[in-house]
Coordinates of C-alpha atoms in Angstrom, one line a residue:
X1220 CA 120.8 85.6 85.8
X1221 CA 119.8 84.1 89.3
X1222 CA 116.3 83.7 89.8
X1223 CA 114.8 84.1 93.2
X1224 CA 110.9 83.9 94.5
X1225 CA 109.5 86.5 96.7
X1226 CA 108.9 85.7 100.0
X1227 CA 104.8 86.5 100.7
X1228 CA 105.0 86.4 104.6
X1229 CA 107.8 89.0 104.4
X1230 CA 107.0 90.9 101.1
X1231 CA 104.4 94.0 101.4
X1232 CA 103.2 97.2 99.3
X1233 CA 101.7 99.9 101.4
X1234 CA 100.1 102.6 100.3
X1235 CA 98.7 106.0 102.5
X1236 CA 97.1 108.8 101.2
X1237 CA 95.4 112.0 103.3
X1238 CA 92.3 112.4 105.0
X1239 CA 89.7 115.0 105.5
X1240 CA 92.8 117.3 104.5
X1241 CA 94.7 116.7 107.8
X1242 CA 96.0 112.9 108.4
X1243 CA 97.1 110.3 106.6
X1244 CA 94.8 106.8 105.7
X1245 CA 97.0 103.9 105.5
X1246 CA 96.6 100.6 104.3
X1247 CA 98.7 97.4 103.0
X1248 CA 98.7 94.6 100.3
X1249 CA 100.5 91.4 101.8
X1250 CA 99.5 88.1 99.6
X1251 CA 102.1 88.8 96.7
X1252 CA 103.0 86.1 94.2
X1253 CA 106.8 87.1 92.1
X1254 CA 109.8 86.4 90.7
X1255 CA 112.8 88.1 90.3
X1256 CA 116.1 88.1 88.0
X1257 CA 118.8 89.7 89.4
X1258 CA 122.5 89.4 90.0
X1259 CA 124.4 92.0 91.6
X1260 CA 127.3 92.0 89.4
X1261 CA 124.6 92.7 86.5
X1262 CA 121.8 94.6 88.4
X1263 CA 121.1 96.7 85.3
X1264 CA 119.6 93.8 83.5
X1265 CA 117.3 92.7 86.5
X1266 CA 113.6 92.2 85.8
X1267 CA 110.7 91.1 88.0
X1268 CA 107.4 90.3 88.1
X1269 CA 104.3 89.4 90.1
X1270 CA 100.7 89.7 91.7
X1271 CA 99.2 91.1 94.5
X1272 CA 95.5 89.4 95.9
X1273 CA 94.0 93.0 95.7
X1274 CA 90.8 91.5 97.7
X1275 CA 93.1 91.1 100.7
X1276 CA 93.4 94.5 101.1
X1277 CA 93.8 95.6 105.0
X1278 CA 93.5 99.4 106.5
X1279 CA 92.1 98.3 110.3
X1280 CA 88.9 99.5 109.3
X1281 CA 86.9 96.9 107.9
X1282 CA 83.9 99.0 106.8
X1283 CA 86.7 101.0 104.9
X1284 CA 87.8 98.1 103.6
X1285 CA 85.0 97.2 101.8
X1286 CA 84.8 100.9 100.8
X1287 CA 87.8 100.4 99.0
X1288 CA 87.5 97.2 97.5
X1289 CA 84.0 98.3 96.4
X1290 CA 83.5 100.0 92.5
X1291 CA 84.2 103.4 94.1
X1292 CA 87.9 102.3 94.3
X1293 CA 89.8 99.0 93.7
X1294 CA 86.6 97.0 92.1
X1295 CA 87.7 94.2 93.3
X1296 CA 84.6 92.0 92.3
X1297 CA 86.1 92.5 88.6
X1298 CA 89.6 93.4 89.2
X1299 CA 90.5 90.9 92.0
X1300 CA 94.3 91.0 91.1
X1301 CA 97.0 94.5 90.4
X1302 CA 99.8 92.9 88.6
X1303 CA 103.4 94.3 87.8
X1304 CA 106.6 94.0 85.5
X1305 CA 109.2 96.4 86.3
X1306 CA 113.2 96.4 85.3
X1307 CA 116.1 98.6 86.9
X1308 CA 116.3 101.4 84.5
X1309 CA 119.5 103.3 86.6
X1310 CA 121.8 103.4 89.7
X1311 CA 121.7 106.3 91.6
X1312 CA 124.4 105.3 94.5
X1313 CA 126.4 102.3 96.0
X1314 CA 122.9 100.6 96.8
X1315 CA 120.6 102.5 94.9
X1316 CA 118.5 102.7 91.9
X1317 CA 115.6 103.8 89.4
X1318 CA 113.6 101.0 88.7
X1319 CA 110.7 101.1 86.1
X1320 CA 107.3 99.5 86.9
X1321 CA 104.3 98.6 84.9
X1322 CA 101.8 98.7 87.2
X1323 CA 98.0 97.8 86.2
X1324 CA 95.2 98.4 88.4
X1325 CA 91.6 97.9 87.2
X1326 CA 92.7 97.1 84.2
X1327 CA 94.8 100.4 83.4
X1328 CA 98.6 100.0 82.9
X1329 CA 101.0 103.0 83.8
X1330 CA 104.3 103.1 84.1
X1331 CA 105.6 104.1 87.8
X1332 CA 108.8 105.3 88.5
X1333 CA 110.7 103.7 92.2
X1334 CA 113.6 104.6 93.7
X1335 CA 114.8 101.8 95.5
X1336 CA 117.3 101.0 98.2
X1337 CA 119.3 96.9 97.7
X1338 CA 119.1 95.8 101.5
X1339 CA 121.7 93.0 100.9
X1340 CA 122.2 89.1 101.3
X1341 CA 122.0 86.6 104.4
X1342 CA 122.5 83.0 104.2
X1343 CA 119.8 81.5 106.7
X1344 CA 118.8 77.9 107.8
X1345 CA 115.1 76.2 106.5
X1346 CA 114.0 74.7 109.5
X1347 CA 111.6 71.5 109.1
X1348 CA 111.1 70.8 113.5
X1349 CA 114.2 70.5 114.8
X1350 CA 116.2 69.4 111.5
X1351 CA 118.1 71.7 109.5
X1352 CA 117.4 71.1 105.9
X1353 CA 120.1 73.8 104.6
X1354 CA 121.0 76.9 103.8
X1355 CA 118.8 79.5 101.7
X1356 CA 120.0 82.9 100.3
X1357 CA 118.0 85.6 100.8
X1358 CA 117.6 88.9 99.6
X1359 CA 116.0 92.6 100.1
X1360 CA 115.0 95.6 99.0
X1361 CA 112.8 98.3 99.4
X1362 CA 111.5 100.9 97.5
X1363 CA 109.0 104.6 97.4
X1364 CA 107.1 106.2 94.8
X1365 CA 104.0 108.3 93.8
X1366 CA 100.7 108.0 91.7
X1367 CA 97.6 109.9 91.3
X1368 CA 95.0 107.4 92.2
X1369 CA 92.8 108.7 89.1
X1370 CA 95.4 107.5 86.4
X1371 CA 94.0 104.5 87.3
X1372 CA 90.2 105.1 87.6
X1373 CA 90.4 105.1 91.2
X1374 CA 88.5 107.9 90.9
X1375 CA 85.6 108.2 94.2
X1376 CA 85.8 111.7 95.6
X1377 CA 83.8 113.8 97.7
X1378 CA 84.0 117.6 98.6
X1379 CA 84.3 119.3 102.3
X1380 CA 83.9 122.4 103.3
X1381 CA 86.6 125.4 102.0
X1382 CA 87.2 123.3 98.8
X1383 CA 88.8 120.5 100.7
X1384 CA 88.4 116.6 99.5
X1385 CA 87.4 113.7 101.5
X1386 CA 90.4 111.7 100.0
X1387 CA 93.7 112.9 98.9
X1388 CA 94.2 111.8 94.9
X1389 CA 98.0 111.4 95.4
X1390 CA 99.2 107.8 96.5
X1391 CA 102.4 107.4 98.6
X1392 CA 103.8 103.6 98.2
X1393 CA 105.8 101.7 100.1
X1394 CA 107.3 98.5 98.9
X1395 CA 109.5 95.9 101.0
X1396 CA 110.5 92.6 99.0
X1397 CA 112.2 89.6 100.6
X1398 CA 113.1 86.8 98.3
X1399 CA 114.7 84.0 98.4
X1400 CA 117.1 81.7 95.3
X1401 CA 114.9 79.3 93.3
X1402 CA 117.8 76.7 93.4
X1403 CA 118.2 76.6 96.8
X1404 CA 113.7 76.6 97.4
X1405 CA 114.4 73.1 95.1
X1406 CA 117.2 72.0 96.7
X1407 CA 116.1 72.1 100.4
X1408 CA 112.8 71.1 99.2
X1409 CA 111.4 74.3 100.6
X1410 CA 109.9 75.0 97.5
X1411 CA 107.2 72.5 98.4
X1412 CA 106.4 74.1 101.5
X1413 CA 105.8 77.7 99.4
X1414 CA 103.6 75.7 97.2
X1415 CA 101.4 74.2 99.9
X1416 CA 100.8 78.1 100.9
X1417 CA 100.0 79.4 97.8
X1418 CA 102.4 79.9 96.0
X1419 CA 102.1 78.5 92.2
X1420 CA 105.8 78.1 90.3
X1421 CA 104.5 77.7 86.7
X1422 CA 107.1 77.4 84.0
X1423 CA 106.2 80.6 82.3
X1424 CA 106.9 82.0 85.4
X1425 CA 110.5 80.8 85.4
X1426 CA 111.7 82.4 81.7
X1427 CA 114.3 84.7 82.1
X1428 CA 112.7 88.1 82.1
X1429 CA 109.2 87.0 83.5

C-alpha cells in the first residue's frame, strides 16, 4: 500500500451550519497534519489518519472566533486538537465511495459516515528557485457529510423568538485532501521542506494502517 502525506496548504475541512434560522455561518480548519494508505487498484483497504490545529479555527469574524473556540463550543484551551482515523468502507460509482471516520472532538469519538468523490493523479515538478528537483505524485479527493454538533458536547444554544435557535445543531462538512507519495517527499528532498513548516513525520506515523 502507497503511503502519501497530506498536503496542509491545499488540504481543508469546512464546516457551515444556519443562523438566526435564515443563513448559513461558515467557517474552515486548514493546519491539518495526515497520512494516507491507498492504492487504487486496492482502494477498499485504504486507511488514513490525522490532526487538525482546532485553535486555528477561521469564520471572518474574529469575535466569533473566539466564541467558538471558547468552552461554549470547541474548548479549545483543553481540546486544542480534533483528530481522525477513517477507512473506505464501500464504492458507490467509478470514483466514488463510503468512507468510515472516527472523528473525536472534545474528547468524544463518533463514527461519521462520508461520501467521497477520488479527484485523480497529476505528476508535478518540486520547484527549489529556478531548479527542478523532480517529479511528485499527487493526489485528491473530496468528501461531504453530517453531524449534530451536540454528539460531541458542542452543545451552546440560545432561543429566538417563535421557537427558533440562535445556532443550527446540524453540521454540514466539507473536506478537500491533497496529498502527495511519501517516496517521492524523500526522494526530492521535499520532505524537508514539509518538515521545516510543520509537518512532523514520526515513525508511528508511517505503519501501515496509521
Amino acid at each position: 500500500m502507497t503511503r502519501w502525506i497530506f498536503e496542509p496548504g491545499h488540504t481543508e475541512a469546512g464546516f457551515r451550519a444556519r443562523h438566526m434560522m435564515v443563513t448559513w455561518v461558515r467557517g474552515l480548519f486548514k493546519d491539518i497534519h495526515g497520512t494516507l494508505d491507498f492504492d487504487w487498484d486496492s482502494c477498499l483497504d485504504s486507511t488514513f489518519s490525522g490532526v487538525i490545529d482546532a485553535t486555528k479555527l477561521w469564520t471572518g469574524e474574529p469575535l466569533r472566533d473566539e466564541h467558538l473556540r471558547s468552552a461554549d463550543f470547541f474548548d479549545v484551551e483543553n481540546h486544542p486538537e480534533i483528530t481522525f482515523e477513517g477507512r473506505f468502507v464501500e464504492r458507490t460509482g467509478a470514483t466514488t465511495f463510503n468512507v468510515g471516520v472516527d472523528l473525536t472532538i472534545r474528547g468524544v469519538t463518533k463514527t461519521v459516515p462520508l461520501d467521497a468523490r477520488y479527484l485523480g493523479e497529476w505528476e508535478t515538478p518540486f520547484w527549489v528557485g529556478d531548479e527542478n528537483r523532480g517529479l511528485m505524485l499527487r493526489l485528491g479527493f473530496e468528501a461531504r457529510g453530517k453531524i449534530n454538533r451536540h454528539d460531541f458536547g458542542v452543545s451552546w444554544q440560545d432561543e429566538i423568538s417563535g421557537g427558533g435557535v440562535v445556532a443550527g445543531n446540524e453540521i454540514d462538512l466539507i473536506l478537500d485532501l491533497e496529498a502527495i507519495r511519501l517516496e517521492d517527499l524523500e526522494r526530492t528532498g521535499a520532505i524537508e521542506y514539509y518538515r521545516e513548516f510543520g509537518i512532523e513525520l514520526v515513525e508511528e506515523n508511517r505503519r501501515p494502517g496509521r
